[in-house]
Coordinates of C-alpha atoms in Angstrom, one line a residue:
X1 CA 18.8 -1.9 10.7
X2 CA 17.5 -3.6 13.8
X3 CA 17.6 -0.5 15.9
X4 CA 16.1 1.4 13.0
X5 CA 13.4 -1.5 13.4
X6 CA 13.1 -1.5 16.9
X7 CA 12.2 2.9 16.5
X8 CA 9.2 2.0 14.1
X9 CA 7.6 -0.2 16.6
X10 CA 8.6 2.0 19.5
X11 CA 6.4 5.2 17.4
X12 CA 3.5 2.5 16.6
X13 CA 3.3 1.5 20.6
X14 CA 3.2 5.7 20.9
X15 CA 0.2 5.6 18.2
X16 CA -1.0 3.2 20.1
X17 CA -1.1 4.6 23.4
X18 CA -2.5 7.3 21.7
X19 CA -5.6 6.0 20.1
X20 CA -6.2 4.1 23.0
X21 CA -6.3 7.5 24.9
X22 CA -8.8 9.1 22.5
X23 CA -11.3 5.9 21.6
X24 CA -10.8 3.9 25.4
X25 CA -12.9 6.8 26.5
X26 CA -15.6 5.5 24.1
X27 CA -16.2 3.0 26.2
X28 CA -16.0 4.5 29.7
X29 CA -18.6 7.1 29.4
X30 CA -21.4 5.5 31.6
X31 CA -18.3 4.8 34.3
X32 CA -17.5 8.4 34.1
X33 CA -20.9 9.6 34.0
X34 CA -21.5 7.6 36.9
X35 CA -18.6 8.6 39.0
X36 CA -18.3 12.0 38.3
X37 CA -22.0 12.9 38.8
X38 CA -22.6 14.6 35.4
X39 CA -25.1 13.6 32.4
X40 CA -24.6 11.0 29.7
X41 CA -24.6 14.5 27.4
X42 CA -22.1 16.3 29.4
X43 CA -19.3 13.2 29.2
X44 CA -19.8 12.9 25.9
X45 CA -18.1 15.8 25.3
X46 CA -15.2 14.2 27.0
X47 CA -15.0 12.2 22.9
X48 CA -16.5 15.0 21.2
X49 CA -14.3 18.0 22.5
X50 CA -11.0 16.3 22.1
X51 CA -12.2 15.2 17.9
X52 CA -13.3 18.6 17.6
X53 CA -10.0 20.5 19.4
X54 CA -7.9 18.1 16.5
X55 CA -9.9 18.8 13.7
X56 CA -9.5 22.7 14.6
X57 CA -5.8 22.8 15.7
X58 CA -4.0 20.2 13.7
X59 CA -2.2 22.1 11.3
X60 CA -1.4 24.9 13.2
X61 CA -0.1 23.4 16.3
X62 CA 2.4 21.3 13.7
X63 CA 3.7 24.3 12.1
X64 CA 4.8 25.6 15.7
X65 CA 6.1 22.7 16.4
X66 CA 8.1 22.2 12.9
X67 CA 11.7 24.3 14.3
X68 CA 12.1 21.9 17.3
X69 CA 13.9 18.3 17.9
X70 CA 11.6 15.8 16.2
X71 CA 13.1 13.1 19.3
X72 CA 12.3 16.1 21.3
X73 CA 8.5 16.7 19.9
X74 CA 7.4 13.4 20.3
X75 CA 8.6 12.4 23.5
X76 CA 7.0 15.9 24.7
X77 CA 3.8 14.9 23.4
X78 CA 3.9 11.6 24.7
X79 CA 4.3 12.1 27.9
X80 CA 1.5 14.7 28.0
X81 CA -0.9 11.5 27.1
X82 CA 0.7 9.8 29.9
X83 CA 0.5 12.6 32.1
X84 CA -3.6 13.3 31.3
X85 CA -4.2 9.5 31.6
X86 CA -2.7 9.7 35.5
X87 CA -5.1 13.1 35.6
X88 CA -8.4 11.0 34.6
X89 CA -6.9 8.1 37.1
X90 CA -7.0 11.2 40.3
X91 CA -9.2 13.7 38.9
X92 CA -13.0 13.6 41.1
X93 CA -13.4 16.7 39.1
X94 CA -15.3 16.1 35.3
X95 CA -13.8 19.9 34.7
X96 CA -10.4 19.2 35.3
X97 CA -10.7 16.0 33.1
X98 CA -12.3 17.9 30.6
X99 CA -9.5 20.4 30.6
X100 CA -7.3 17.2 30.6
X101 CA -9.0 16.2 27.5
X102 CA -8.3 19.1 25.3
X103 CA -4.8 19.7 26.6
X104 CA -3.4 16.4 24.8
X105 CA -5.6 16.6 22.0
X106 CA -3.3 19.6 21.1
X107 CA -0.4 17.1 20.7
X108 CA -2.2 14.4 19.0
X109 CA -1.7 15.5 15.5
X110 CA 1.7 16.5 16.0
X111 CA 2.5 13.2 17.3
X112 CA 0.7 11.7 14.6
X113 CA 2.4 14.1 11.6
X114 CA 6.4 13.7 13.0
X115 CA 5.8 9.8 13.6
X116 CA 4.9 9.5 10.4
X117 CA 7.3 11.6 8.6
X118 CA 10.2 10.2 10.9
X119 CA 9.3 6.6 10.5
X120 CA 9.8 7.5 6.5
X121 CA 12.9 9.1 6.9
X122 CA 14.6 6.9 8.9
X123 CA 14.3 4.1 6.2
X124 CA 15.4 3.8 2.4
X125 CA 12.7 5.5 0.4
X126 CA 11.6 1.8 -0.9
X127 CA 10.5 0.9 2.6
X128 CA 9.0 4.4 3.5
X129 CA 5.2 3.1 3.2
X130 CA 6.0 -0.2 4.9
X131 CA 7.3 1.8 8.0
X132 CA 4.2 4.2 7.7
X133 CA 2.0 0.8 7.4
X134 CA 3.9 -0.1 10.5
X135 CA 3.2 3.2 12.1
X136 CA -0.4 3.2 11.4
X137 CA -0.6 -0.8 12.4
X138 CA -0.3 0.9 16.2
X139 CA -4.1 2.4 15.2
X140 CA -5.7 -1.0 14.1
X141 CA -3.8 -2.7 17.2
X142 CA -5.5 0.0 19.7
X143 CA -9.0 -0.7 18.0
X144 CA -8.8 -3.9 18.4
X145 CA -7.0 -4.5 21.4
X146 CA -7.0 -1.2 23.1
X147 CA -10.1 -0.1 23.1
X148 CA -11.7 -3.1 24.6
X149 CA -9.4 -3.8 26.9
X150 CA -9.8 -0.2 28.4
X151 CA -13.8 -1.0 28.8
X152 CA -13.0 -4.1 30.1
X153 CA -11.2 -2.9 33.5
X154 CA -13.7 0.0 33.7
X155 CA -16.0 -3.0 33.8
X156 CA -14.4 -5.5 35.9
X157 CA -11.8 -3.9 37.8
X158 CA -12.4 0.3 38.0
X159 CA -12.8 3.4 36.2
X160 CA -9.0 4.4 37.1
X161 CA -7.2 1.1 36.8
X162 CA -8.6 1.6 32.5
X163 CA -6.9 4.9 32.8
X164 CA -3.5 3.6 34.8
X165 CA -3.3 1.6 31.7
X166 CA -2.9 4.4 29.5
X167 CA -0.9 6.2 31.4
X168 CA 1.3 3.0 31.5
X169 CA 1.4 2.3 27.8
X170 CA 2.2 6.0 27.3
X171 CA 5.1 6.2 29.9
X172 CA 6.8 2.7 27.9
X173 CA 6.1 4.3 24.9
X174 CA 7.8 7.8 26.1
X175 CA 10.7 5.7 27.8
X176 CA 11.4 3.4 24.4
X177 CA 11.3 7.2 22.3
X178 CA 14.2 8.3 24.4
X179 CA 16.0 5.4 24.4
X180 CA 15.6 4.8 20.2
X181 CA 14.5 7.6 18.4
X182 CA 18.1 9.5 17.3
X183 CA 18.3 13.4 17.9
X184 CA 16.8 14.8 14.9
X185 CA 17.5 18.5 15.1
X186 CA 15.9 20.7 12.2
X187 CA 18.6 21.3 9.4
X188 CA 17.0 23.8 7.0
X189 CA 13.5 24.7 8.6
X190 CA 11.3 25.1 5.8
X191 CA 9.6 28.4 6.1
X192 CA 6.1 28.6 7.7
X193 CA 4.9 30.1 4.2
X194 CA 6.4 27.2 2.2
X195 CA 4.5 24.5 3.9
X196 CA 1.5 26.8 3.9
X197 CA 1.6 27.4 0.2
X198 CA 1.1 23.3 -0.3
X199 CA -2.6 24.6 0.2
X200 CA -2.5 27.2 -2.8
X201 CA -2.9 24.6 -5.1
X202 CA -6.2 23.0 -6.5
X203 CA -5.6 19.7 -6.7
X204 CA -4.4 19.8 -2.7
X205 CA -8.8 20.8 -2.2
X206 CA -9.6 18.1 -3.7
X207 CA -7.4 15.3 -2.6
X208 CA -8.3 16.6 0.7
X209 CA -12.3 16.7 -0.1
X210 CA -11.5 13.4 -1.5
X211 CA -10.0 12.6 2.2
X212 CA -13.1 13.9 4.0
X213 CA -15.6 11.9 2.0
X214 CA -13.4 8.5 2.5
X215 CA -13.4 9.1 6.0
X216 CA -17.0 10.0 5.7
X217 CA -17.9 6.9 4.3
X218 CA -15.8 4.7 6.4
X219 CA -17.9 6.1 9.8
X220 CA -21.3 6.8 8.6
X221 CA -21.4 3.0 8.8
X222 CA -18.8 1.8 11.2
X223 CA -20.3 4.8 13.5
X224 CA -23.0 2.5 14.2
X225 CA -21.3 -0.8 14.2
X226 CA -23.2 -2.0 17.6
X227 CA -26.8 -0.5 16.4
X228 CA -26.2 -2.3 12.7
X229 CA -25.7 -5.8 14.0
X230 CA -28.4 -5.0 17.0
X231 CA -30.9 -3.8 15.0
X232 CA -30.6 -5.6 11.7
X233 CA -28.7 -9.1 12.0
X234 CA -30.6 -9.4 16.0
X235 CA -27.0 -10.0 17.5
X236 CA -27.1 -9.4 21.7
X237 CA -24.4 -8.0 23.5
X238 CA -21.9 -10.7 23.7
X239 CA -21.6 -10.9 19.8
X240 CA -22.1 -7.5 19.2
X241 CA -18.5 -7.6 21.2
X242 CA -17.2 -11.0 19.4
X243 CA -17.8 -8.9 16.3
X244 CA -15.6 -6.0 17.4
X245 CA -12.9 -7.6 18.1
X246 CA -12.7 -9.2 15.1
X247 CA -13.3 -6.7 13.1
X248 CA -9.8 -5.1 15.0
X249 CA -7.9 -8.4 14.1
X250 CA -8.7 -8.2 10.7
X251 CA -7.7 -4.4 10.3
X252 CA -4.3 -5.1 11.7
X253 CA -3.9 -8.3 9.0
X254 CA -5.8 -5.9 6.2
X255 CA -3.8 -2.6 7.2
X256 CA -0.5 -4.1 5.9
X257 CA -1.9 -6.1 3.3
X258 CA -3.1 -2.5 1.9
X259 CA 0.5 -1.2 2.5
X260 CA 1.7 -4.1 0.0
X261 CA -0.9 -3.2 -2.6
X262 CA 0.3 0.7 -2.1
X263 CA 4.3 -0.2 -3.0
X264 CA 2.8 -1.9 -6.1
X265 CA 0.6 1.1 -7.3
X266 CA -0.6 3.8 -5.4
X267 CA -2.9 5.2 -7.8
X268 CA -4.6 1.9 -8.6
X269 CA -5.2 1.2 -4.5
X270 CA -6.4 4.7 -4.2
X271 CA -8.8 4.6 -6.9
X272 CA -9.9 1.3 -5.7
X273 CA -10.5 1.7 -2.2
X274 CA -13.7 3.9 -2.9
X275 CA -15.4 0.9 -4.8
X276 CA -13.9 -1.9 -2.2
X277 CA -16.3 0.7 0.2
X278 CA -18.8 0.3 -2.0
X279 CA -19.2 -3.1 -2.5
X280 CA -18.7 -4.0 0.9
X281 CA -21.8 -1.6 2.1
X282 CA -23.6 -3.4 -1.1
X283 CA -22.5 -6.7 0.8
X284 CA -23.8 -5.5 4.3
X285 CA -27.1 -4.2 3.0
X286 CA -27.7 -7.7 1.2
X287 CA -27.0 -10.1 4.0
X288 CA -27.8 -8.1 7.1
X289 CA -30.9 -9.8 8.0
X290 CA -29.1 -12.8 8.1
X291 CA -26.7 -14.1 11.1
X292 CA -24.1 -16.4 9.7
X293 CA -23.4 -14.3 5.9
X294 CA -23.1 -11.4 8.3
X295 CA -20.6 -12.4 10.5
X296 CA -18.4 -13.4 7.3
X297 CA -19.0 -9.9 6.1
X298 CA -17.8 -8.6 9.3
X299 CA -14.5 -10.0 8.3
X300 CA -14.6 -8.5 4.8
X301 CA -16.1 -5.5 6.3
X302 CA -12.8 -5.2 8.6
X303 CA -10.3 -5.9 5.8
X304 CA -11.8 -3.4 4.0
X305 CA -12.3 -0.6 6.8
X306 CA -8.7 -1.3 7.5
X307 CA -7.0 0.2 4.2
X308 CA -8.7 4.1 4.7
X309 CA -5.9 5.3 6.8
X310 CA -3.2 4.2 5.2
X311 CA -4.4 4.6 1.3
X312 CA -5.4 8.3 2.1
X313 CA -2.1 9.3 4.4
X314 CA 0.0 7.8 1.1
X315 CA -3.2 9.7 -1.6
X316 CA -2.5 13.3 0.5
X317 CA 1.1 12.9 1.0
X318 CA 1.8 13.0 -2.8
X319 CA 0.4 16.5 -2.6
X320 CA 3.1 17.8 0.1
X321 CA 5.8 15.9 -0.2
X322 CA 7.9 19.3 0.0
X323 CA 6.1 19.7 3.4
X324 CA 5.2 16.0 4.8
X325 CA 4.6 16.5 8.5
X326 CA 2.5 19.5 7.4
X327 CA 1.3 17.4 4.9
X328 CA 0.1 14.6 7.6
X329 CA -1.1 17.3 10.0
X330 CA -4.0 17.8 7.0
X331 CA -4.9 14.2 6.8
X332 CA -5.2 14.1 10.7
X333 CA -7.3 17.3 10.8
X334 CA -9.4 16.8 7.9
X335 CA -10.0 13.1 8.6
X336 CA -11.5 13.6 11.9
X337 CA -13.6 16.4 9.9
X338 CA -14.6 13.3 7.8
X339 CA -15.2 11.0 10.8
X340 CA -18.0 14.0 12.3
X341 CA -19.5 14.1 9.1
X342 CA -19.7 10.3 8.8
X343 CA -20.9 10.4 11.9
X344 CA -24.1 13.5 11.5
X345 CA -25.3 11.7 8.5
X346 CA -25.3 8.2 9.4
X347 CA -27.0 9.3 13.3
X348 CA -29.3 11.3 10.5
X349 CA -29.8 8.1 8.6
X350 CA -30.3 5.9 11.6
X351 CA -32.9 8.3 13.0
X352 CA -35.0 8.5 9.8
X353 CA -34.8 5.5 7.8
X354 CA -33.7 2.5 10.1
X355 CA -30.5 0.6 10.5
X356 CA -30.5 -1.0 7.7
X357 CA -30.1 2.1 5.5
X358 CA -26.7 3.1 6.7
X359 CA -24.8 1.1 3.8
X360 CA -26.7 3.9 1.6
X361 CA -25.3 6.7 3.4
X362 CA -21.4 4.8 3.2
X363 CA -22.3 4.4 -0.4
X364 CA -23.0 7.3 -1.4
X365 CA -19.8 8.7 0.4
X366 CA -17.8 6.4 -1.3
X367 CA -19.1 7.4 -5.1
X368 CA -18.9 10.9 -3.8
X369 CA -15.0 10.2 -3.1
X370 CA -14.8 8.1 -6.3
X371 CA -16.1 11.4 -8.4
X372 CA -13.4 13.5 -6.7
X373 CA -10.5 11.2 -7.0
X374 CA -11.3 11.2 -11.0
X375 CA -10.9 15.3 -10.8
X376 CA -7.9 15.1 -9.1
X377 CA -6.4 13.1 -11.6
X378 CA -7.5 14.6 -14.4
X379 CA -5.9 17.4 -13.0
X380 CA -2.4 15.8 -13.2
X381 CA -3.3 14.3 -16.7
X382 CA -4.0 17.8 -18.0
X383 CA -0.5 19.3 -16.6
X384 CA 1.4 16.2 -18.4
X385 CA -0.2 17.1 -21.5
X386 CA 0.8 20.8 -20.7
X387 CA 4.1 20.2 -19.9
X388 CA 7.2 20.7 -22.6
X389 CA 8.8 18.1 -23.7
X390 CA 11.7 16.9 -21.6
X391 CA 14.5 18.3 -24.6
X392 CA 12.5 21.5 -24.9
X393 CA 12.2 22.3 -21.2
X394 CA 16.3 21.7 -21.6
X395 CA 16.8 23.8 -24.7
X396 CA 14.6 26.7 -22.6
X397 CA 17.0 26.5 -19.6
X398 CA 20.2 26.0 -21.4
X399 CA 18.9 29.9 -23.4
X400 CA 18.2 31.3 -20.4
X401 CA 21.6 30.8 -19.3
X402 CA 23.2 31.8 -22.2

């Protein structure tokens, strides 16, 4: 049990390394810009091409990877993210970190999808969403500790020593999978057809749709965490960062406390994360002017923000559980596609109406997601009222066989 314990960290310090990969570049760009001679624009792309590249590949690059050694696929994608952060640490070259940039965001949803699923299998099926929580607590961690601490050398120390760090969390991370992660060859592959028909059904669209507009209406806000607080609540620099960092502690604390509240009742949670959104960007709207309310809405903000990975991995997953790493490739591709969306409207928003009106644009996400989630389940209560009765599906198969 220990060891089994000591394999769920060990793929959380992978997530991790790997979030701190993708978002520590966040908060390079004006390093890179600067000391690879390109434009603001062009190093943006640097974020934008590696979202896009998982957003587009997710699913795919899972299914080609669903024959091999799950031990084997993770500590190969692994040590690509250590091997890309050495490349940024080197490279002179924006081209060749570019090309660095879209090479592990290949691996990034496989990583994510066989994590997941292994953490779950290696565990009694009661404890499968505590080691998921666990998995996904490596995400929170790396926004709230990650992150900053990558801009931090940039800004103190250098541009590569942010990057050496990567590569170092990566390399522990690859070193602890191949010391505690168990062969796990592939027994009976499922066929590349069976996981692909999980997306023949209807109520797969919309728990996915459903996906997209949580995600949506987690970012079109959080998206513009620094201009919200800036703009609105007048905070300067040095609390715009007190703020962020808090808001990352309280999304590790709120990211298990949502795993809890998932083992007691999955539907309930889901259902009620949309409106937790909702009232929260109430919240924010009402007390933004003002400097103290706002920094204790930060905190609810956080515990809040904290619960959409988690509550929308366990919403999809009930949808393939014949084909969960496919299944968690979805949620990684078709989150991201939530986060751009997020993203378009609320730069939309900002651009338009103000600052201020972002908590419109997560609201009216978060009814959109509500609206969908109803669907879905009226979905599932028109198939139970569809469905035989238990002694007359039993009477039909016992004719058949006789």
């Amino acid at each position: 049990m220990r060891k089994t314990s000591l394999t769920v960290l060990v793929l959380a310090l992978g997530v991790f390394g790997i979030i701190t990969t993708e978002m520590g570049m966040v908060g390079v760009l004006p390093q890179v810009s600067a000391e690879l001679g390109v434009t603001p624009s062009a190093a943006g792309w640097l974020v934008g091409a590696f979202a896009l590249v998982i957003a587009v590949s997710g699913p795919f690059t899972t299914l080609l990877a669903s024959g091999i050694d799950r031990k084997k696929v993770l500590a190969a994608a692994i040590a690509v993210f250590a091997v890309s952060n050495a490349v940024y640490a080197l490279t002179t070259q924006y081209e060749v970190m570019l090309a660095f940039r879209i090479v592990p965001a290949l691996f990034h949803p496989v990583f994510f999808a066989v994590a997941l699923a292994t953490a779950a299998r290696l565990v009694p099926a009661a404890d499968a969403t505590r080691a998921t929580t666990t998995v996904f607590g490596g995400v929170t961690v790396g926004f709230a500790f990650g992150v900053p601490l990558t801009s931090h050398l940039a800004e103190h120390v250098s541009l590569a020593s942010a990057f050496w760090f990567g590569a170092l969390v990566n390399l522990i991370a690859f070193l602890g999978i191949l010391r505690f992660v168990p062969s796990m060859p592939v027994g009976q592959r499922v066929s590349y057809g069976a996981q692909l028909s999980v997306l023949k059904q209807s109520r797969m669209w919309l728990t996915i749709t459903s996906v997209v507009l949580v995600f949506a209406a987690m970012f079109s806000v959080y998206g513009y965490f620094a201009e919200y607080l800036g703009q609105v609540t007048h905070m300067d620099g040095t609390w715009v960062s007190a703020m962020l960092m808090a808001f990352g502690v309280i999304m590790i604390l709120g990211n298990f406390v949502f795993g809890g509240l998932l083992r007691r009742n999955l539907i309930r949670t889901v259902v009620a994360y949309p409106v937790l959104c909702l009232l929260v960007y109430v919240l924010l709207y009402a007390v933004g002017p003002l400097f103290a309310p706002m920094v204790l809405a930060v905190l609810v903000w956080g515990a809040v923000h904290s619960g959409g990975l988690i509550v929308s991995q366990s919403w999809l997953g009930r949808d393939a559980v014949d084909a969960p790493e496919f299944g968690n490739s979805l949620f990684i591709s078709f989150s991201n596609l939530g986060i751009t969306v997020g993203t378009a409207v609320g730069g939309w928003v900002l651009a338009e109406y103000g600052a201020r009106q972002l908590a419109w644009a997560g609201s009216g996400f978060a009814v959109a997601a509500l609206v969908v989630m109803a669907l879905r389940l009226g979905l599932d209560r028109t198939g139970a009222r569809q469905a035989p009765p238990t002694g007359q599906a039993v009477r039909t198969l016992g004719d058949v066989r006789s």
